[in-house]
Coordinates of C-alpha atoms and ligand atoms in Angstrom, one line a residue:
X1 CA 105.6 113.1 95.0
X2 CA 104.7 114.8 98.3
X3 CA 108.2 115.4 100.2
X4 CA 107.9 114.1 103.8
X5 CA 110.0 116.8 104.8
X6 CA 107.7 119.3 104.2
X7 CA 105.0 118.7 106.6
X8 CA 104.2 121.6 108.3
X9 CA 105.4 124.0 106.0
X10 CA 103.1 125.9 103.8
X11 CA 101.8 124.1 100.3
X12 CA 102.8 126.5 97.3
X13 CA 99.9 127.2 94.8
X14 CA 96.4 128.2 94.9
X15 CA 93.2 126.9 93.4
X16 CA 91.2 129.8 91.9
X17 CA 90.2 132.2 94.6
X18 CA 86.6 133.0 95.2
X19 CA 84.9 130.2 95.0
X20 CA 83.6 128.3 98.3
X21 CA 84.7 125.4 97.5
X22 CA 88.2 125.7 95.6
X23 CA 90.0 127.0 98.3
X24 CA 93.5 125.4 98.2
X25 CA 95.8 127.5 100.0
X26 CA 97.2 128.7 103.6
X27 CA 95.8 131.9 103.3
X28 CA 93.2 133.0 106.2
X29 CA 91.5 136.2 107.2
X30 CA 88.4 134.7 104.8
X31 CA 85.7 137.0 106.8
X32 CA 85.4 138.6 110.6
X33 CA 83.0 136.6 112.3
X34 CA 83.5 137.0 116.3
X35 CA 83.0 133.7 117.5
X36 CA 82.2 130.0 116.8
X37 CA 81.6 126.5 118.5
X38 CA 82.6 123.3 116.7
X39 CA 81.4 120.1 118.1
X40 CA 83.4 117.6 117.7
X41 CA 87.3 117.4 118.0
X42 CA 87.8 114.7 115.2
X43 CA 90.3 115.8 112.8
X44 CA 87.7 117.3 110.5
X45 CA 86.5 119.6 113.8
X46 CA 90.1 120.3 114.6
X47 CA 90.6 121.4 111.3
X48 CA 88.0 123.7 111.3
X49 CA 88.4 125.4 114.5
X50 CA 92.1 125.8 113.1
X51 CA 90.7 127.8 109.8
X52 CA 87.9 129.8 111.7
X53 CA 90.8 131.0 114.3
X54 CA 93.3 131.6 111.4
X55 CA 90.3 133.9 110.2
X56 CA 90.3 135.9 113.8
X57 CA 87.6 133.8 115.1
X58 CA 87.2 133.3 119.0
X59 CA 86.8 129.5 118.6
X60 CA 85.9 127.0 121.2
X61 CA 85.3 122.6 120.4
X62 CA 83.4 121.4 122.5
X63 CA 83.8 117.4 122.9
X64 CA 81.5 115.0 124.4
X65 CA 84.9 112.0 125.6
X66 CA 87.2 113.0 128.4
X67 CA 90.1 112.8 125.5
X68 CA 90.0 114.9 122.3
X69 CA 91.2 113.8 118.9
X70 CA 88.1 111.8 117.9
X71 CA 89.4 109.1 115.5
X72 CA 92.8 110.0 116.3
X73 CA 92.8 109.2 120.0
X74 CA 95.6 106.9 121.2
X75 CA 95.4 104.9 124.4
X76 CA 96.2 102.3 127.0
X77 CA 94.0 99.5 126.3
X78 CA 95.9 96.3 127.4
X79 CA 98.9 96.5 129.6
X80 CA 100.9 99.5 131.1
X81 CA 103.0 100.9 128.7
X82 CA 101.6 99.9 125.7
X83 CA 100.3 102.4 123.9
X84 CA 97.5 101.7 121.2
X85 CA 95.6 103.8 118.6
X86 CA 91.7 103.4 119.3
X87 CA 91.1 104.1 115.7
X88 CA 93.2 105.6 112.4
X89 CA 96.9 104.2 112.9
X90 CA 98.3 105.2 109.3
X91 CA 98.1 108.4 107.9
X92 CA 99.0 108.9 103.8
X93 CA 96.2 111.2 103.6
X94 CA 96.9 113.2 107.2
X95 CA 100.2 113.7 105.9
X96 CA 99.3 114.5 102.3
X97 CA 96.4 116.8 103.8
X98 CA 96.3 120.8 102.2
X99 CA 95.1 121.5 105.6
X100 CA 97.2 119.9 107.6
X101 CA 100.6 120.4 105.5
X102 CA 100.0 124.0 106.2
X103 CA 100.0 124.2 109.9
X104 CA 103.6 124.2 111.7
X105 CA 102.4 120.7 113.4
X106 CA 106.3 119.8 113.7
X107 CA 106.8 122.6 115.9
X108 CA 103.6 121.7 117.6
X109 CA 105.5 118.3 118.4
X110 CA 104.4 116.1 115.7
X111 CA 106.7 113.6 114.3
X112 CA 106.2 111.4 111.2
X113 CA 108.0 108.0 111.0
X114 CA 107.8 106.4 107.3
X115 CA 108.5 102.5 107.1
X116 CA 110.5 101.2 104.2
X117 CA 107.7 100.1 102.6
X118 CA 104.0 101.2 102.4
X119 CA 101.7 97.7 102.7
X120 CA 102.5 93.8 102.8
X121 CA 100.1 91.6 101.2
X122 CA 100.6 88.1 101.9
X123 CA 99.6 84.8 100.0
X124 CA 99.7 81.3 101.2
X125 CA 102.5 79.4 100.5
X126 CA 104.8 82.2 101.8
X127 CA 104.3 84.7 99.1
X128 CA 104.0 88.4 99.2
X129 CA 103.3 91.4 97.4
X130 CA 105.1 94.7 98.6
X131 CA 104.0 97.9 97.8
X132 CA 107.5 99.9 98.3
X133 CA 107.5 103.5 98.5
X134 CA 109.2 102.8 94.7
X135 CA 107.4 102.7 92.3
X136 CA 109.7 100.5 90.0
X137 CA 111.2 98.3 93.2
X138 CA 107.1 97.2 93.8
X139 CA 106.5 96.3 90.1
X140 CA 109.7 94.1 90.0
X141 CA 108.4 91.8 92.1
X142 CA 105.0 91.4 90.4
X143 CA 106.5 89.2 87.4
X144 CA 104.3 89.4 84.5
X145 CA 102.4 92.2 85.8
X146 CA 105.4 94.3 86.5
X147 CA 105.1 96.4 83.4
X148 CA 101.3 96.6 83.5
X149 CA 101.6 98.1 87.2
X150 CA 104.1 100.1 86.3
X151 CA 102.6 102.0 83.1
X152 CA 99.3 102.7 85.0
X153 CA 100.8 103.6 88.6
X154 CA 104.1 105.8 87.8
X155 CA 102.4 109.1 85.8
X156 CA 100.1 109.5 88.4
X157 CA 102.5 108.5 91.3
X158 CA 104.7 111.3 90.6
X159 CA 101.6 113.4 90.9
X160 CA 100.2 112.8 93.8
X161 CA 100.0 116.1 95.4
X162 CA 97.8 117.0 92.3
X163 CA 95.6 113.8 92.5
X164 CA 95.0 114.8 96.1
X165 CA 93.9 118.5 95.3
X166 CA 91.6 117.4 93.2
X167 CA 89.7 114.4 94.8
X168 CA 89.6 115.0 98.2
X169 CA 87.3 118.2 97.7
X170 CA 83.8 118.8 96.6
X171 CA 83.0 118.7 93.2
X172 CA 84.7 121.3 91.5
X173 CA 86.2 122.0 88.0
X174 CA 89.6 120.0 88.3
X175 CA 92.7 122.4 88.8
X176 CA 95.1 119.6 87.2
X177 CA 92.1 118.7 84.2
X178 CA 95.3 116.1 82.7
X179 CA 96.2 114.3 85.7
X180 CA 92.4 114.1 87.2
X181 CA 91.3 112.5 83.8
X182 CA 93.9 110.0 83.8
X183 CA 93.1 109.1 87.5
X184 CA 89.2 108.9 86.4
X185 CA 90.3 106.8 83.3
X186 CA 91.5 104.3 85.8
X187 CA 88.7 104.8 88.4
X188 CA 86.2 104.2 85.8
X189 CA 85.6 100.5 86.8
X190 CA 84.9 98.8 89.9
X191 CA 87.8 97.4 91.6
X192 CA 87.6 93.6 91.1
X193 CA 86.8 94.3 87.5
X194 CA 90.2 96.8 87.1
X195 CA 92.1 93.8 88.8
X196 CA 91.1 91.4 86.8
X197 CA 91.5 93.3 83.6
X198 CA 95.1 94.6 84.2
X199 CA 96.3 92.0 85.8
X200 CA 97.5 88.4 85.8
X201 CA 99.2 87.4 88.6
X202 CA 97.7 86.4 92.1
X203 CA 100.1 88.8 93.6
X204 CA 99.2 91.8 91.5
X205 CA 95.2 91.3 91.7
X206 CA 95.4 90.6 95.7
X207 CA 97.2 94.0 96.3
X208 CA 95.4 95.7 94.4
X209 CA 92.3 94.4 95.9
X210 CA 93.7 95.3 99.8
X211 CA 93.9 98.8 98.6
X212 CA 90.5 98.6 97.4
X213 CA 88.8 97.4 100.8
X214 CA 89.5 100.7 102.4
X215 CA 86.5 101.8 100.5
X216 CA 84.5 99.7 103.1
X217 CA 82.9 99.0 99.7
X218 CA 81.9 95.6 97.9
X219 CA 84.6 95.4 95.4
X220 CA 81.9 94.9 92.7
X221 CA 80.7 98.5 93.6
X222 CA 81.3 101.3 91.4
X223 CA 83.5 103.8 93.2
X224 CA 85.7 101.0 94.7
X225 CA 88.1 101.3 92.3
X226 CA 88.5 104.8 92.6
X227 CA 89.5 103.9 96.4
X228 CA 92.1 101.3 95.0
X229 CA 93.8 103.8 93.4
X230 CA 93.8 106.6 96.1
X231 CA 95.5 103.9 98.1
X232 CA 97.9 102.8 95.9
X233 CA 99.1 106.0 94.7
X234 CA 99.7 107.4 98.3
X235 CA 101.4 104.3 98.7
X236 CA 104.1 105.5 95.9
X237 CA 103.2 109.4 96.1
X238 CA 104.1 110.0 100.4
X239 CA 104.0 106.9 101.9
X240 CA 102.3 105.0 105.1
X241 CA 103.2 106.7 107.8
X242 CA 102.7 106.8 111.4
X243 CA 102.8 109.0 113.8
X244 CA 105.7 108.6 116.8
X245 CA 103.9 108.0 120.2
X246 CA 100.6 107.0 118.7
X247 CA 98.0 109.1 116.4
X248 CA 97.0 111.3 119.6
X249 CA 100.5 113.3 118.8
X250 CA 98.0 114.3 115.8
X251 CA 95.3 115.6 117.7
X252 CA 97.7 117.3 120.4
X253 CA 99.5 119.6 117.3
X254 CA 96.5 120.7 116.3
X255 CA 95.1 121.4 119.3
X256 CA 98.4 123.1 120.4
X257 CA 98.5 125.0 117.1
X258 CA 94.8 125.7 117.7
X259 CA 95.3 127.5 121.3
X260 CA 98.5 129.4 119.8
X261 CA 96.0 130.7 117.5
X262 CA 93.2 131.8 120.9
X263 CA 90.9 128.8 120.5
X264 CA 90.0 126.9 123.0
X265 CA 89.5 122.4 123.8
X266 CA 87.0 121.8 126.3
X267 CA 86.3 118.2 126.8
X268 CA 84.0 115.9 128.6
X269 CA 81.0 118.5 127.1
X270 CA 78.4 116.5 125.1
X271 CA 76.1 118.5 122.9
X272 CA 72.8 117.7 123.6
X273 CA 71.2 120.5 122.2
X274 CA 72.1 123.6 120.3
X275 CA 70.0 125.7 122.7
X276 CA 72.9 125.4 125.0
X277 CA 75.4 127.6 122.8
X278 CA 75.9 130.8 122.6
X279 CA 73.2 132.5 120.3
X280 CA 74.4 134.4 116.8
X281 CA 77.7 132.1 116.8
X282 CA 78.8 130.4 114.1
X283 CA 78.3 126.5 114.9
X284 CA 80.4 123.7 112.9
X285 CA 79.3 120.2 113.6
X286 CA 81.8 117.2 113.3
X287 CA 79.1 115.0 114.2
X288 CA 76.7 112.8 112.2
X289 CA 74.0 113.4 110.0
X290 CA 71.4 111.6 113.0
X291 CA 73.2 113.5 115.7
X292 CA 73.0 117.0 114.0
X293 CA 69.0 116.1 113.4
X294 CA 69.0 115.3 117.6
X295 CA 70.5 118.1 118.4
X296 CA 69.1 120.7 116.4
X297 CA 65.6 119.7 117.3
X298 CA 62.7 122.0 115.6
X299 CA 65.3 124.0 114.3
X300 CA 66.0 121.8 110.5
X301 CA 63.3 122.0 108.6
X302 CA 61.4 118.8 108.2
X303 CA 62.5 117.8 104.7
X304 CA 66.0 118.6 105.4
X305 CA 65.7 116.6 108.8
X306 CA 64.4 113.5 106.5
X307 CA 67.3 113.7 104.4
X308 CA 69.9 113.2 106.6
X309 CA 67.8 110.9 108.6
X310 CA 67.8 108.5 105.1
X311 CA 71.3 109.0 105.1
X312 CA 73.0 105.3 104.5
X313 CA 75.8 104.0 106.9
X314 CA 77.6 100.7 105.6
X315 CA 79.2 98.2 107.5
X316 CA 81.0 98.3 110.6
X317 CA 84.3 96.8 112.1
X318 CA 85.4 94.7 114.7
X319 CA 88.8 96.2 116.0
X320 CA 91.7 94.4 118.0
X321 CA 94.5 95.5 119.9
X322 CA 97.1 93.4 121.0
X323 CA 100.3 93.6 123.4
X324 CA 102.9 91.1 122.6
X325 CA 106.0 89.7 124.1
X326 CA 107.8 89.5 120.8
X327 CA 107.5 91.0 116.9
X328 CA 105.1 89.1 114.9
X329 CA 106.5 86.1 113.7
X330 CA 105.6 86.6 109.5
X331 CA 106.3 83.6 107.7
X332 CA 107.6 85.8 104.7
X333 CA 110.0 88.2 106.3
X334 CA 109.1 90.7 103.6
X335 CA 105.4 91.6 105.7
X336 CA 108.4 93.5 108.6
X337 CA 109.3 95.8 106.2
X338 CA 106.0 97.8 106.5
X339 CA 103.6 98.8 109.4
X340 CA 100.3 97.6 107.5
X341 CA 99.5 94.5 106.3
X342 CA 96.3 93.1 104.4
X343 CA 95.7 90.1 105.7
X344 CA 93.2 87.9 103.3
X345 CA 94.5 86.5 100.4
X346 CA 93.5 86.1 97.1
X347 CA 91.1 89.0 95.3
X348 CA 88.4 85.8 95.1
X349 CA 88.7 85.7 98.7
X350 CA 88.6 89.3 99.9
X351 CA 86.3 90.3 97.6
X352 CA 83.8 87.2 99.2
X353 CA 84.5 88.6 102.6
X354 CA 83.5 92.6 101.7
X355 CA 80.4 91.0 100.3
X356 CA 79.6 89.3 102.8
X357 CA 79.7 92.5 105.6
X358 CA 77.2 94.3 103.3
X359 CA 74.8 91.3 102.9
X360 CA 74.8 91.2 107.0
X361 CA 76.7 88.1 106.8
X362 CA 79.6 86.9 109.3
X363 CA 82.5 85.9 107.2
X364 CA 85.2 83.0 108.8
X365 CA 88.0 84.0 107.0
X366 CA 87.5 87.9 106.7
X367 CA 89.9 90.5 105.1
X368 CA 92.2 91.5 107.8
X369 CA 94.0 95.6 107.7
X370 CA 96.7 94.9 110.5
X371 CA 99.1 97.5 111.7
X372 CA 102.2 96.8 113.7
X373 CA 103.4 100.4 115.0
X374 CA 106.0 99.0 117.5
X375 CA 107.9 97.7 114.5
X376 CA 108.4 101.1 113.8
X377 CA 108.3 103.5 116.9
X378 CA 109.8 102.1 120.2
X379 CA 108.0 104.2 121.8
X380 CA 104.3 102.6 121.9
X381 CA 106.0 99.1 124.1
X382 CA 108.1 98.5 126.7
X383 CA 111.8 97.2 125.4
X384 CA 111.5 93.9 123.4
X385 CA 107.5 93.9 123.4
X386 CA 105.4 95.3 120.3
X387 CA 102.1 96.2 120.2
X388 CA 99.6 95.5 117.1
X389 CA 96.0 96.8 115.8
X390 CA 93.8 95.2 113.2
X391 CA 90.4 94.9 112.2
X392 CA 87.9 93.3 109.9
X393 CA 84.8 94.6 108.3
X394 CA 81.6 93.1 109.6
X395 CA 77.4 94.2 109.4
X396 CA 76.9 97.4 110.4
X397 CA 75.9 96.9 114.3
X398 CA 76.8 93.5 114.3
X399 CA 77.7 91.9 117.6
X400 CA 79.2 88.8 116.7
X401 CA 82.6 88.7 118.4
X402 CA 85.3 88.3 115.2
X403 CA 88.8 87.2 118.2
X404 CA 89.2 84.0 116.8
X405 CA 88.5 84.8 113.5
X406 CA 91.0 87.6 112.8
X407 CA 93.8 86.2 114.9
X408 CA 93.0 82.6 112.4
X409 CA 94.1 84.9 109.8
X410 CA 97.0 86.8 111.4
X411 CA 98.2 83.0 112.3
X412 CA 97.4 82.2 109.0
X413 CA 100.5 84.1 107.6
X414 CA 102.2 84.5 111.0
X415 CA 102.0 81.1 112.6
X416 CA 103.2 81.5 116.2
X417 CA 101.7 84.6 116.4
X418 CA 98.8 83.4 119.3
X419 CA 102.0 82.0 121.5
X420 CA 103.2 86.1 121.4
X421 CA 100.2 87.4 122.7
X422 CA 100.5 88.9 126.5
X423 CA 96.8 90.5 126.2
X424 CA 94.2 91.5 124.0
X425 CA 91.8 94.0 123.4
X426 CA 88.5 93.9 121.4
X427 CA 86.0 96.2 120.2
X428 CA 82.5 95.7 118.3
X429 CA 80.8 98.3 116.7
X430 CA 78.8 98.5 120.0
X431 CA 82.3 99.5 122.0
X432 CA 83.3 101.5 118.8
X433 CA 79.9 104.1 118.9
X434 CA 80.2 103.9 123.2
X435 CA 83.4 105.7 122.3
X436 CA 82.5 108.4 119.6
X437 CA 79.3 108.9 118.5
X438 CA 80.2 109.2 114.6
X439 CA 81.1 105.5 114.6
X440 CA 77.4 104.5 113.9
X441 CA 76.9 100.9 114.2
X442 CA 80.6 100.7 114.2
X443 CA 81.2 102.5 110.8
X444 CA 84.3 104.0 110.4
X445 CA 84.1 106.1 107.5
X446 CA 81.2 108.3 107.9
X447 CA 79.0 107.3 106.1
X448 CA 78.5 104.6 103.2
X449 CA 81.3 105.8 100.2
X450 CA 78.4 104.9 97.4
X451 CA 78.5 107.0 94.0
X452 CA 75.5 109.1 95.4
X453 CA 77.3 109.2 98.6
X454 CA 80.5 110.1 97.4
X455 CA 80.8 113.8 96.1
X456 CA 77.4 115.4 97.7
X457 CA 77.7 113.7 101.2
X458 CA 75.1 113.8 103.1
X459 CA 73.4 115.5 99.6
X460 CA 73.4 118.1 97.8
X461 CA 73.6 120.3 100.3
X462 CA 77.0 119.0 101.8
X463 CA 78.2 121.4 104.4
X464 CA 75.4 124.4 104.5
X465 CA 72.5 123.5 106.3
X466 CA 69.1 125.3 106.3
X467 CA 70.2 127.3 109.1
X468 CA 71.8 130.6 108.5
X469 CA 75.0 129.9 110.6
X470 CA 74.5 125.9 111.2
X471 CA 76.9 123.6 109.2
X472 CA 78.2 119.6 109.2
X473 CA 82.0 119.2 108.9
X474 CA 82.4 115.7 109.4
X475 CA 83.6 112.7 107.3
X476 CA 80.0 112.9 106.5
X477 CA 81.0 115.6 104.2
X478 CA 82.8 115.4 101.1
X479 CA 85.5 114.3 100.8
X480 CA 84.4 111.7 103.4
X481 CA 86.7 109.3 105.5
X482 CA 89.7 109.6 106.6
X483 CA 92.1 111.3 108.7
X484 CA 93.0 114.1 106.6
X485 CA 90.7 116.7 108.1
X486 CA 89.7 118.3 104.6
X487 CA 85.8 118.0 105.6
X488 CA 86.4 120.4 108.2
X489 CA 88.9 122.9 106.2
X490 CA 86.0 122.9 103.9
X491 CA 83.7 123.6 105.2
X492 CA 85.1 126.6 107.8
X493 CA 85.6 128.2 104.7
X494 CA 82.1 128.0 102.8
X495 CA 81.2 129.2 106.3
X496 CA 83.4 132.1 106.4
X497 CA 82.8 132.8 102.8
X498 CA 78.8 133.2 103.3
X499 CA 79.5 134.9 106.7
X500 CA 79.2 138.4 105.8
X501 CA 82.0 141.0 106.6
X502 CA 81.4 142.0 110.6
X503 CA 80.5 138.5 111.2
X504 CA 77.0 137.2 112.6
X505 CA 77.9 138.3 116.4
Ligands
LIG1 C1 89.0 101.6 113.8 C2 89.3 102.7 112.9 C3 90.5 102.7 112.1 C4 90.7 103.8 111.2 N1 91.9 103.8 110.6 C5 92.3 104.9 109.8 C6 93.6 105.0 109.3 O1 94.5 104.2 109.6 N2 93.9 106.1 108.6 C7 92.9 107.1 108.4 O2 93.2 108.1 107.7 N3 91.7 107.0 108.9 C8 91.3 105.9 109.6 N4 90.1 105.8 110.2 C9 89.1 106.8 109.8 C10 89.3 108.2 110.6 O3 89.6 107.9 111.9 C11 88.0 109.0 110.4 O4 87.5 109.0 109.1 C12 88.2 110.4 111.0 O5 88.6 110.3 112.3 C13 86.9 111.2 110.8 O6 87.1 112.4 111.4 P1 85.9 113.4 111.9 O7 86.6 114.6 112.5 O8 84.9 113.5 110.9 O9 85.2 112.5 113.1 P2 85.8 111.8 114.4 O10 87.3 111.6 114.3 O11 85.0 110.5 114.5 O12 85.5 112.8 115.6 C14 84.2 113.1 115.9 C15 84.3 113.7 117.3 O13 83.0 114.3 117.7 C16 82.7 113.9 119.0 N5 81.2 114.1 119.1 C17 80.2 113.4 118.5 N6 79.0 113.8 118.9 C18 79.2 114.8 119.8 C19 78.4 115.7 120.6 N7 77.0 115.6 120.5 N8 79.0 116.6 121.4 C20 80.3 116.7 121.5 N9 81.2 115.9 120.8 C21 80.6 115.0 119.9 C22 83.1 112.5 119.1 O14 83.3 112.1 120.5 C23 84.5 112.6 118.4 O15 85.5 112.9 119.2 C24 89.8 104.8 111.1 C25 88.7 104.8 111.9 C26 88.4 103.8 112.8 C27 87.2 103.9 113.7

C-alpha cells in the first residue's frame, strides 16, 4: 500500500540502472545537455521539464492556452466561486506516480484530500457497491462474491506500489516478476469475461465493470481487463483522491518545483513549427502523434510521418460541470461516502453503452464517471453549494449534445438532483480539442488503449523519433493516459540517456 503521507518524499528503491527505460528512481544528473524546449505543459510535459532541469538543463515549456497544466487545468465555468476541473478530477495514479512522489510538491503547495471511500456504484432499486479503501470492509458487502473479491484483490492490493512500477512503464523485464505475473494472471481476459467468471452477484460484476470503462475500451476488448484491475487495485492500494482547490494545485507544484529548479512556463505560445526554436536544443513534445507530424514538417521522414499519422484515436466524451444549490441528493446514502461515482448500472448495461461509443452510436442511457469534489473540499463552492463533473463516452468527434442524457442518469440514482442545479456547463469533443489540442475528437486518453496500442504507443518507436534530438512525451506514449505524468519522466530520460556527455548545444 502506497502511504498517502508520503507524497512528496523520495520513493526508496531502484530499478536496474542503465537501461533507458528502467529508470525508477529520484536520482538526476542523467547527462549535461544545455538546454531544452518542451511543448506542452500537460502533466507528462511538466514532468519532463522537471527531469531535464533536475539533470542541469536550462528548460523552457512552451504552451499554446493562456493557463498551463493541460489536463490538469481547473476553472470557473459556471458561476463565481465555483471552481471546476476542465478535465482529470481524481488522481490514484498522480498520487501513486514514481515521478511525482519524488518531487517536494507539498512544499510546493499541493494538498491531497482522500474520501472515505474510493468509488460508489449504484444499482436500481437503491443498491450499491462501495469500493472502500479496505480491502475486507468492500468485499463484505458483496455477499456471495465477498470471498472471491477478496482472494483475487488483497495479494496484489498490498502491492500496489510494485504493480505500479511495473505497468505504468515501457516494456521491460518486470522488477517484481511474482507480483507482475499474478496481475497478468488476472489481466489475461477481457473485462466482461473476468466479471462474469469470478463473479455472481450484480453488485460485484457492475463494479467491477465501472473500473473497467476507464479503459475507454469495449469491455469485450482484450486489454480492458487489465484496466479493471489497475483501477481497482489503486482503489485499495492509495486511494481516490483529489486535490484541495481543484487539479490546477497539481500543475502549479510542478511548475513551482520546476522554476525552483531554473526552468521556465511561458504560456499563450502555440507551436506551430519547430523552425521557431532554438536550433541544437533538445525538444520534448507533449503533443499528439498528428500535431508532432504538423509541426515538424519535412523534418520526419515520410514513413515515420505515416505511422503516426495511422495512429488510432478511440472515442471521445461529452463532459458536464454543474454548480448546485445543495449536495446531490443519492437515493442510497452510501454514493456520499466517495467523490466518484459510476453511474450505469448493470455490467449488461455498461458494457452496451462502451460498445455503442466505438460503433459511432449515441447511447440513451450511457455509462456515467461523476465526481462530486465539493463533497470533499469546501473550497471549490461557496458555503452550502457543491459543485459536480461527469461525463460519458460517446464517438470520437461526435457532436450530439449528451445534457439530458447524463443528468437522466444522475436522476436516475439521485432523483431531485435536476431541482439542485443553479447552472450548467457542457463540453463536446469539439469544445474539448478547442481547449487542448491532445483531446482529438474529444479523446481523453491519448490515444486508443488497444493491445498494439498499449505498450509501444505510437509504435515501436515510442518516445525517440527519427530526429536526433526530437521526442513525443505525451499520453501518446507508453504508459498512455492518465495523470500520472510517467510518459514524460520517460521519456526525459531516454533523452538524456542518448544525449551524449556535453550535451547537443
Ligand atoms: C474530461 C477528462 C477527464 C479526465 N479525468 C481524469 C482523471 O480523473 N484522472 C486522471 O488521472 N486522468 C484523467 N484524464 C486524463 C488526463 O487528463 C490525461 O491523460 C493527461 O492530462 C495527459 O497528459 P499529457 O501531459 O500527455 O497531455 P495534456 O494534459 O493533454 O497536455 C497537453 C498540453 O499540450 C498543449 N499543446 C498541445 N499542442 C501544443 C502546441 N502545438 N504548442 C504548445 N502547446 C501545445 C495543450 O494545450 C496542453 O496544455 C481526464 C482527461 C479528460 C479530458
Amino acid at each position: 500500500m502506497v502511504d498517502p503521507a508520503t507524497s512528496g518524499d523520495m520513493v526508496p528503491g531502484d530499478f536496474a540502472q542503465g537501461s533507458g527505460f528502467s529508470a525508477g528512481a529520484c536520482e538526476s544528473g542523467l547527462g549535461v545537455t544545455k538546454r531544452a524546449f518542451v511543448i506542452g505543459s500537460g502533466p507528462n510535459g511538466l514532468a519532463a521539464a522537471i527531469e531535464l532541469a533536475r539533470a542541469g538543463v536550462r528548460v523552457t515549456v512552451l504552451e499554446a492556452e493562456p493557463t498551463a497544466g493541460g489536463g490538469l487545468r481547473t476553472a470557473d465555468l459556471t458561476l463565481p466561486g465555483f471552481a471546476h476541473d476542465l478535465c482529470s478530477a481524481i488522481h490514484p495514479l498522480a498520487a501513486s506516480s514514481i515521478a511525482f512522489r519524488c518531487y517536494p510538491l507539498r512544499e510546493h503547495g499541493l494538498e491531497w484530500i482522500y474520501p472515505p471511500a474510493s468509488a460508489a456504484h449504484p444499482l436500481d432499486g437503491g443498491r450499491c457497491a462501495l469500493a472502500e479503501v479496505d480491502v475486507a470492509k468492500t468485499a463484505m458487502r458483496l455477499g456471495q462474491d465477498g470471498s472471491t473479491y477478496r482472494a483475487a484483490v488483497s495479494p496484489l492490493a498490498s502491492r500496489w506500489d510494485e504493480v505500479f512500477r511495473d505497468v505504468f512503464a515501457p516494456l521491460h523485464f518486470p522488477r517484481y516478476p511474482g507480483t507482475f505475473m499474478r496481475f497478468g494472471l488476472l489481466s489475461s481476459l477481457p473485462a466482461a469475461v473476468m466479471a462474469r467468471i469470478l463473479f455472481r452477484t450484480e453488485e460485484a460484476r457492475a463494479l467491477f465493470a465501472g473500473m473497467a470503462t476507464h479503459s475507454v475500451l469495449p469491455l469485450e476488448a482484450p486489454a480492458s481487463g487489465g484496466f479493471g484491475w489497475v483501477l481497482t487495485l489503486s482503489a485499495h492500494g492509495v486511494g481516490w483522491p483529489l486535490a484541495r482547490g481543484g487539479s490546477q494545485r497539481i500543475a502549479d507544484a510542478l511548475i513551482s518545483y520546476l522554476k525552483s529548479l531554473g526552468g521556465e512556463v511561458v504560456t499563450n505560445h502555440r507551436v506551430n513549427s519547430l523552425r521557431e526554436l532554438e536550433q541544437g536544443a533538445l525538444i520534448l513534445c507533449d503533443v499528439a502523434p498528428r500535431t508532432l507530424v504538423r509541426i515538424a514538417e519535412d523534418r520526419l521522414p515520410e514513413w515515420y510521418a505515416r505511422k503516426l499519422a495511422r495512429f488510432r484515436y478511440g472515442p471521445g466524451v461529452f463532459k458536464m460541470d454543474w454548480a448546485l444549490r445543495a449536495p446531490i441528493p443519492w437515493r442510497n446514502s452510501d454514493c456520499a461516502k466517495t467523490a466518484t461515482v459510476h453511474l450505469g448500472g448493470t455490467l449488461e448495461e455498461i458494457a452496451d453503452s462502451e460498445r455503442a461509443a466505438w460503433r459511432g452510436e449515441r447511447h440513451n442511457r450511457p455509462f456515467v464517471l461523476l465526481v462530486q469534489q465539493s463533497q470533499f473540499d469546501s473550497s471549490r463552492a461557496p458555503a452550502g453549494q457543491h459543485t459536480a463533473w461527469a461525463y460519458c463516452h460517446v464517438p470520437n468527434g461526435s457532436n450530439e449534445d449528451m445534457t439530458a442524457q447524463i443528468e437522466a442518469q444522475v436522476e436516475r440514482f439521485a432523483p431531485g438532483f435536476q431541482a439542485t442545479i443553479l447552472a450548467r456547463h457542457t463540453m463536446g469533443p469539439a469544445e474539448m480539442e478547442a481547449k487542448n489540442a491532445n483531446l482529438v475528437g474529444g479523446d481523453i486518453t491519448g490515444g486508443a488503449a488497444t493491445v498494439r496500442q498499449l505498450f509501444t504507443r505510437p509504435f515501436l518507436g515510442m518516445y525517440a523519433t527519427p530526429v536526433a534530438g526530437l521526442y513525443l512525451c505525451s499520453a501518446s506514449t507508453p504508459p498512455g493516459g492518465g495523470a500520472h505524468g510517467m510518459c514524460g519522466y520517460y521519456a526525459a530520460r531516454v533523452a538524456l540517456n542518448a544525449t551524449p556527455r556535453g550535451g547537443v548545444r
